Tab-separated table of C-alpha atoms and ligand atoms in Angstrom:
chain	number	residue	atom	x	y	z
A	1452	MET	CA	-41.399	-1.562	-4.984
A	1453	SER	CA	-44.703	-0.606	-2.871
A	1454	ASP	CA	-46.862	-2.562	-2.228
A	1455	LEU	CA	-50.186	-2.854	-4.069
A	1456	TYR	CA	-54.008	-2.716	-3.040
A	1457	CYS	CA	-57.078	-2.438	-5.290
A	1458	VAL	CA	-60.676	-2.100	-5.044
A	1459	PHE	CA	-62.886	-4.836	-7.255
A	1460	GLY	CA	-66.332	-3.996	-8.730
A	1461	ASN	CA	-68.131	-3.372	-11.840
A	1462	PRO	CA	-68.089	-0.887	-12.308
A	1463	ILE	CA	-65.666	0.417	-11.077
A	1464	ALA	CA	-64.361	3.458	-13.806
A	1465	HIS	CA	-65.349	6.047	-11.205
A	1466	SER	CA	-64.455	4.539	-8.070
A	1467	LYS	CA	-63.568	7.470	-5.329
A	1468	SER	CA	-60.931	5.104	-3.335
A	1469	PRO	CA	-57.266	5.225	-5.406
A	1470	ALA	CA	-58.302	8.595	-4.813
A	1471	ILE	CA	-58.893	7.997	-0.855
A	1472	HIS	CA	-56.091	5.808	-0.588
A	1473	ALA	CA	-53.887	7.743	-2.113
A	1474	ALA	CA	-54.591	10.624	0.511
A	1475	PHE	CA	-55.222	8.696	3.463
A	1476	ALA	CA	-51.396	7.318	2.493
A	1477	ALA	CA	-49.807	10.817	1.837
A	1478	ALA	CA	-50.817	12.135	5.176
A	1479	THR	CA	-49.605	8.761	7.546
A	1480	GLY	CA	-46.775	8.859	5.371
A	1481	GLN	CA	-47.107	4.273	4.140
A	1482	GLU	CA	-45.936	3.671	0.394
A	1483	LEU	CA	-48.445	2.120	-1.716
A	1484	ASN	CA	-50.054	1.586	-4.822
A	1485	TYR	CA	-54.160	1.069	-5.063
A	1486	VAL	CA	-55.635	1.094	-7.655
A	1487	ALA	CA	-59.216	-0.033	-9.616
A	1488	ARG	CA	-59.391	-3.168	-11.036
A	1489	LEU	CA	-62.504	-4.542	-12.830
A	1490	ALA	CA	-63.708	-7.825	-12.846
A	1491	ALA	CA	-66.388	-9.298	-15.117
A	1492	VAL	CA	-70.110	-10.378	-12.912
A	1493	ASP	CA	-68.741	-13.330	-13.715
A	1494	GLY	CA	-64.953	-13.097	-12.702
A	1495	PHE	CA	-64.669	-12.199	-9.122
A	1496	PHE	CA	-62.500	-14.998	-8.788
A	1497	ALA	CA	-60.311	-15.607	-11.457
A	1498	ALA	CA	-59.371	-10.948	-10.637
A	1499	MET	CA	-58.830	-12.077	-7.397
A	1500	SER	CA	-55.917	-15.042	-7.345
A	1501	ASP	CA	-54.678	-12.406	-10.180
A	1502	PHE	CA	-54.221	-9.901	-8.461
A	1503	VAL	CA	-52.655	-11.922	-5.377
A	1504	ALA	CA	-50.399	-13.550	-7.809
A	1505	ALA	CA	-48.568	-9.550	-8.936
A	1506	GLY	CA	-47.608	-9.165	-5.360
A	1507	GLY	CA	-51.634	-8.303	-4.466
A	1508	LYS	CA	-51.336	-7.099	-0.408
A	1509	GLY	CA	-55.153	-6.226	0.202
A	1510	ALA	CA	-58.838	-5.300	-1.692
A	1511	ASN	CA	-61.220	-3.291	-1.391
A	1512	VAL	CA	-64.876	-4.981	-2.469
A	1513	THR	CA	-67.519	-3.346	-4.248
A	1514	VAL	CA	-70.547	-3.511	-5.776
A	1515	PRO	CA	-71.515	-6.430	-6.959
A	1516	PHE	CA	-68.756	-8.291	-5.177
A	1517	LYS	CA	-69.092	-8.868	-1.578
A	1518	GLU	CA	-70.577	-11.696	-0.963
A	1519	ASP	CA	-67.776	-13.383	-3.881
A	1520	ALA	CA	-64.871	-11.970	-1.510
A	1521	TYR	CA	-67.016	-13.316	1.289
A	1522	ARG	CA	-67.076	-17.391	0.230
A	1523	ALA	CA	-63.722	-16.453	-1.745
A	1524	SER	CA	-62.240	-15.821	2.645
A	1525	THR	CA	-60.384	-18.345	4.055
A	1526	ARG	CA	-60.734	-16.511	7.329
A	1527	LEU	CA	-63.868	-13.724	8.816
A	1528	SER	CA	-63.456	-11.246	10.497
A	1529	GLU	CA	-66.589	-11.760	13.803
A	1530	ARG	CA	-69.014	-8.878	12.259
A	1531	ALA	CA	-67.195	-10.496	8.608
A	1532	ALA	CA	-69.640	-13.546	9.289
A	1533	ARG	CA	-71.791	-10.881	10.775
A	1534	ALA	CA	-72.159	-8.893	8.295
A	1535	GLY	CA	-72.042	-12.061	5.554
A	1536	ALA	CA	-69.852	-10.202	2.704
A	1537	VAL	CA	-67.271	-9.100	2.406
A	1538	ASN	CA	-65.668	-5.625	1.801
A	1539	THR	CA	-62.089	-6.251	2.948
A	1540	LEU	CA	-59.862	-8.411	2.089
A	1541	ALA	CA	-56.081	-9.022	3.413
A	1542	PHE	CA	-53.282	-11.807	1.769
A	1543	ALA	CA	-51.015	-12.842	3.729
A	1544	GLY	CA	-49.463	-16.533	2.522
A	1545	ASP	CA	-51.825	-18.480	1.764
A	1546	GLU	CA	-54.480	-16.851	3.436
A	1547	ILE	CA	-57.628	-14.874	2.388
A	1548	VAL	CA	-59.141	-12.820	5.387
A	1549	GLY	CA	-62.490	-11.201	4.655
A	1550	ASP	CA	-63.285	-8.441	6.532
A	1551	ASN	CA	-65.401	-5.378	6.857
A	1552	THR	CA	-65.150	-2.207	7.231
A	1553	ASP	CA	-69.163	-0.837	6.177
A	1554	GLY	CA	-70.470	-0.866	9.538
A	1555	ALA	CA	-67.198	0.138	11.834
A	1556	GLY	CA	-67.649	4.227	8.842
A	1557	LEU	CA	-71.142	3.796	9.125
A	1558	VAL	CA	-70.813	4.412	12.951
A	1559	ARG	CA	-68.347	5.952	12.500
A	1560	ASP	CA	-69.489	9.067	10.096
A	1561	ILE	CA	-73.218	9.255	12.390
A	1562	VAL	CA	-71.073	8.985	15.992
A	1563	HIS	CA	-67.426	11.063	15.475
A	1564	ASN	CA	-67.530	13.113	12.161
A	1565	LEU	CA	-71.719	14.537	12.788
A	1566	GLY	CA	-71.505	14.321	16.461
A	1567	PHE	CA	-74.765	11.870	16.698
A	1568	PRO	CA	-74.552	9.646	19.722
A	1569	VAL	CA	-76.073	6.173	18.948
A	1570	ALA	CA	-76.803	5.123	22.513
A	1571	GLY	CA	-79.974	5.406	23.885
A	1572	LYS	CA	-81.513	6.107	20.260
A	1573	ARG	CA	-84.758	5.001	18.598
A	1574	ILE	CA	-83.478	3.532	15.266
A	1575	LEU	CA	-85.266	2.021	12.181
A	1576	LEU	CA	-83.330	1.064	9.721
A	1577	LEU	CA	-84.725	0.631	6.031
A	1578	GLY	CA	-83.886	-2.115	3.393
A	1579	ALA	CA	-83.222	-5.680	4.133
A	1580	GLY	CA	-80.497	-6.126	1.119
A	1581	GLY	CA	-76.718	-6.456	2.101
A	1582	ALA	CA	-76.023	-2.993	2.670
A	1583	SER	CA	-78.847	-3.019	5.317
A	1584	ARG	CA	-77.101	-6.710	7.414
A	1585	GLY	CA	-73.278	-4.448	7.690
A	1586	VAL	CA	-74.173	-2.435	9.575
A	1587	ILE	CA	-76.913	-4.262	12.060
A	1588	ALA	CA	-74.359	-5.711	14.432
A	1589	PRO	CA	-72.197	-2.455	14.214
A	1590	LEU	CA	-75.015	-0.447	15.413
A	1591	LEU	CA	-76.469	-3.025	17.872
A	1592	ALA	CA	-73.092	-2.141	19.826
A	1593	GLU	CA	-73.380	1.579	21.108
A	1594	LYS	CA	-76.466	-0.200	22.271
A	1595	PRO	CA	-79.536	1.912	20.443
A	1596	ALA	CA	-82.812	1.761	22.979
A	1597	SER	CA	-84.427	-0.555	19.662
A	1598	LEU	CA	-84.148	-1.056	16.116
A	1599	PHE	CA	-86.964	-1.162	13.962
A	1600	ILE	CA	-86.214	-2.547	10.759
A	1601	ALA	CA	-88.848	-1.913	7.395
A	1602	ASN	CA	-88.889	-3.571	4.221
A	1603	ARG	CA	-90.947	-3.288	1.015
A	1604	SER	CA	-91.048	-7.245	0.944
A	1605	SER	CA	-91.620	-7.556	5.316
A	1606	GLU	CA	-90.905	-10.856	5.140
A	1607	LYS	CA	-87.019	-10.004	4.737
A	1608	ALA	CA	-87.194	-7.987	7.519
A	1609	VAL	CA	-88.378	-10.489	9.372
A	1610	GLY	CA	-85.595	-13.007	8.652
A	1611	LEU	CA	-82.363	-10.477	9.225
A	1612	ALA	CA	-84.491	-9.579	12.295
A	1613	GLY	CA	-84.389	-12.987	13.297
A	1614	ALA	CA	-80.347	-13.737	12.222
A	1615	PHE	CA	-80.023	-10.716	14.674
A	1616	ALA	CA	-81.951	-11.559	17.690
A	1617	ASP	CA	-79.062	-12.888	20.132
A	1618	MET	CA	-77.745	-9.935	19.905
A	1619	ALA	CA	-80.800	-7.739	21.468
A	1620	SER	CA	-84.877	-7.530	20.653
A	1621	ILE	CA	-85.788	-6.534	16.915
A	1622	GLU	CA	-88.780	-5.612	15.707
A	1623	ALA	CA	-89.632	-5.225	11.929
A	1624	GLY	CA	-92.481	-5.207	9.509
A	1625	SER	CA	-93.392	-2.717	6.118
A	1626	PHE	CA	-92.657	0.989	5.634
A	1627	GLU	CA	-96.557	1.346	6.354
A	1628	GLN	CA	-96.557	-0.732	10.204
A	1629	THR	CA	-94.017	2.412	10.438
A	1630	ALA	CA	-97.172	4.149	10.911
A	1631	GLY	CA	-97.596	5.929	14.634
A	1632	ARG	CA	-93.827	5.477	15.946
A	1633	SER	CA	-91.493	7.675	15.679
A	1634	PHE	CA	-87.524	7.345	15.481
A	1635	ASP	CA	-84.614	9.057	16.561
A	1636	LEU	CA	-82.198	8.255	13.973
A	1637	VAL	CA	-83.498	7.151	10.399
A	1638	ILE	CA	-81.102	5.165	8.500
A	1639	ASN	CA	-82.132	4.125	4.673
A	1640	ALA	CA	-79.765	1.215	3.224
A	1641	THR	CA	-82.631	0.406	0.521
A	1642	SER	CA	-81.063	0.782	-2.912
A	1643	ALA	CA	-84.246	2.699	-3.874
A	1644	SER	CA	-82.088	6.552	-3.715
A	1645	LEU	CA	-80.153	4.271	-7.656
A	1646	SER	CA	-83.611	4.542	-9.711
A	1647	GLY	CA	-85.034	7.540	-7.792
A	1648	GLU	CA	-87.881	5.967	-6.380
A	1649	ASN	CA	-89.623	7.213	-3.496
A	1650	LEU	CA	-90.104	4.558	-0.413
A	1651	PRO	CA	-94.059	4.328	0.804
A	1652	LEU	CA	-92.839	5.938	4.634
A	1653	PRO	CA	-95.637	7.171	6.822
A	1654	ALA	CA	-95.603	10.671	7.796
A	1655	GLY	CA	-94.334	11.689	11.212
A	1656	ILE	CA	-91.750	9.393	11.635
A	1657	PHE	CA	-88.997	11.696	11.443
A	1658	ALA	CA	-89.174	12.620	16.424
A	1659	PRO	CA	-87.766	16.447	17.196
A	1660	GLY	CA	-84.030	16.401	16.580
A	1661	CYS	CA	-84.733	12.999	14.015
A	1662	LEU	CA	-81.348	12.952	12.246
A	1663	ALA	CA	-82.435	11.083	8.538
A	1664	TYR	CA	-79.076	9.187	6.614
A	1665	ASP	CA	-78.654	8.324	3.188
A	1666	MET	CA	-75.900	5.430	3.264
A	1667	MET	CA	-75.753	6.430	-0.674
A	1668	TYR	CA	-74.823	9.984	-1.698
A	1669	GLY	CA	-74.937	12.284	-4.494
A	1670	ARG	CA	-75.042	15.735	-6.124
A	1671	GLY	CA	-77.535	17.449	-3.509
A	1672	ASP	CA	-79.974	15.933	-1.807
A	1673	THR	CA	-81.181	12.266	-2.207
A	1674	PRO	CA	-84.569	11.411	-3.025
A	1675	PHE	CA	-84.639	10.294	0.859
A	1676	LEU	CA	-83.271	12.942	2.794
A	1677	ALA	CA	-85.741	15.977	0.204
A	1678	MET	CA	-88.014	13.518	1.901
A	1679	ALA	CA	-86.540	13.489	4.757
A	1680	ARG	CA	-85.924	17.007	4.656
A	1681	GLN	CA	-89.758	17.520	3.839
A	1682	GLN	CA	-91.377	16.331	5.951
A	1683	GLY	CA	-89.425	17.787	9.187
A	1684	ALA	CA	-86.288	15.770	10.308
A	1685	ALA	CA	-83.858	18.192	11.884
A	1686	ARG	CA	-80.618	16.387	10.670
A	1687	LEU	CA	-79.395	14.986	7.348
A	1688	ALA	CA	-76.852	13.352	5.722
A	1689	ASP	CA	-75.827	11.458	2.755
A	1690	GLY	CA	-73.443	8.561	2.689
A	1691	LEU	CA	-70.453	10.523	1.330
A	1692	GLY	CA	-69.520	10.179	5.021
A	1693	MET	CA	-69.221	6.298	5.360
A	1694	LEU	CA	-67.715	6.015	2.252
A	1695	VAL	CA	-64.478	7.715	3.547
A	1696	GLU	CA	-64.168	5.966	7.351
A	1697	GLN	CA	-65.174	2.540	5.413
A	1698	ALA	CA	-61.890	3.227	3.487
A	1699	ALA	CA	-60.146	4.093	7.011
A	1700	GLU	CA	-61.166	1.373	9.055
A	1701	ALA	CA	-60.197	-0.806	6.225
A	1702	PHE	CA	-56.628	1.356	6.047
A	1703	PHE	CA	-55.965	0.837	9.469
A	1704	VAL	CA	-56.442	-3.068	8.431
A	1705	TRP	CA	-53.961	-3.060	6.383
A	1706	ARG	CA	-51.549	-0.824	7.244
A	1707	GLY	CA	-52.560	-0.486	11.026
A	1708	VAL	CA	-52.124	2.984	11.392
A	1709	ARG	CA	-55.731	5.037	11.511
A	1710	PRO	CA	-55.674	8.473	9.314
A	1711	ALA	CA	-57.316	11.315	10.084
A	1712	THR	CA	-60.603	11.898	7.422
A	1713	GLY	CA	-61.479	14.850	8.154
A	1714	GLU	CA	-59.226	16.693	4.562
A	1715	VAL	CA	-60.733	13.886	2.567
A	1716	LEU	CA	-63.561	14.009	3.122
A	1717	ALA	CA	-64.291	17.871	2.844
A	1718	ALA	CA	-62.135	17.171	-0.192
A	1719	LEU	CA	-64.753	14.969	-1.886
A	1720	ARG	CA	-67.379	16.449	-0.933
A	1721	ALA	CA	-66.090	20.079	-2.307
A	1722	LYS	CA	-65.680	17.810	-6.075
A	1723	LEU	CA	-69.230	16.423	-5.071
A	1724	ALA	CA	-70.512	20.328	-5.728
A	1725	GLU	CA	-68.767	20.864	-8.585
B	1318	ATR	P1	-77.656	-4.292	-1.203
B	1318	ATR	O1	-76.426	-4.894	-1.205
B	1318	ATR	O2	-77.855	-3.401	-1.288
B	1318	ATR	O3	-78.649	-3.656	0.733
B	1318	ATR	P2	-80.388	-5.971	-2.358
B	1318	ATR	O4	-79.468	-7.091	-2.010
B	1318	ATR	O5	-80.257	-6.096	-3.443
B	1318	ATR	O6	-78.831	-4.622	-1.838
B	1318	ATR	O7	-81.238	-4.814	-1.567
B	1318	ATR	C1	-81.193	-3.852	-1.761
B	1318	ATR	C2	-82.779	-3.242	-0.868
B	1318	ATR	O8	-83.295	-2.303	-1.223
B	1318	ATR	C3	-83.806	-4.564	-0.596
B	1318	ATR	O9	-84.079	-3.674	0.676
B	1318	ATR	C4	-84.541	-3.420	-1.435
B	1318	ATR	O10	-85.692	-3.802	-1.063
B	1318	ATR	P3	-86.684	-5.715	-1.432
B	1318	ATR	O11	-85.932	-6.709	-0.009
B	1318	ATR	O12	-88.211	-5.253	-1.355
B	1318	ATR	O13	-86.360	-6.069	-2.839
B	1318	ATR	C5	-84.581	-2.567	-1.479
B	1318	ATR	N1	-85.585	-2.067	-2.281
B	1318	ATR	C6	-84.579	-1.625	-3.563
B	1318	ATR	N2	-85.328	-0.540	-4.536
B	1318	ATR	C7	-86.563	-0.461	-3.974
B	1318	ATR	C8	-87.511	0.102	-4.560
B	1318	ATR	N3	-87.764	0.750	-4.875
B	1318	ATR	N4	-88.424	0.601	-3.379
B	1318	ATR	C9	-88.382	0.099	-2.010
B	1318	ATR	N5	-87.379	-1.196	-1.818
B	1318	ATR	C10	-86.558	-1.088	-2.211
């Protein structure tokens, strides 16, 4: 019988993860079965226990369960501990090992797929929730020139910057406080796109050659990317590449084999445009 994996989420029906992991398995010759599992909003622990009892070897975890998965882990990777959230679980005997591949996925998409080195760049990170927290340490590890975290509620941005103060000196504040500054890499980690809302960003934040990156994705420009395009950002990217790369990193965590991602990403991109 092939090894069993799943992704937990709520909702989960439209998850692309089963197709992505099936493609990785086929391409690497790994035998595994990866399914989507819906858990009740207050039922993550029960759903996880059922899955382990059924022989599950590992799981991905998406909205809204990443913090539940963090708490359920008996052991955490350093990057999961830093992120305060877990998107990848490995079940080994009595151990529940929590990892977080989101930041690695983002950095790999930016640096490798988009060919945009983060080293030496001035980064503006928008948002101070879980999505933002998960990518800070991997971004800092690339040695950017600076990092500014901007958020609707500036206290949350300041608090988040403080949590990483041992790694680097990070600036933080409101969106308005970025006025007069410009950045080489602007990453949207807010969930504002979900409600179709625009962020109140001052004009002029996109430096020449700037990459505007939205961790969200969808058909056509997200609201953030539409704004960035209008303001003349040189390059635009959505989070589809991050989705595929965090999956590849999880696959590597479980199987010790790193799948190629180019074809899977191209196929998803084509499907999104249909
Ligand atoms: P996630 O796990 O996706 O990061 P979260 O922890 O709820 O979810 O954080 C959501 C982020 O998006 C926060 O930074 C939030 O700003 P606040 O901290 O001020 O609430 C931000 N956000 C959500 N909707 C937004 C909007 N309409 N405009 C600006 N920021 C928004």
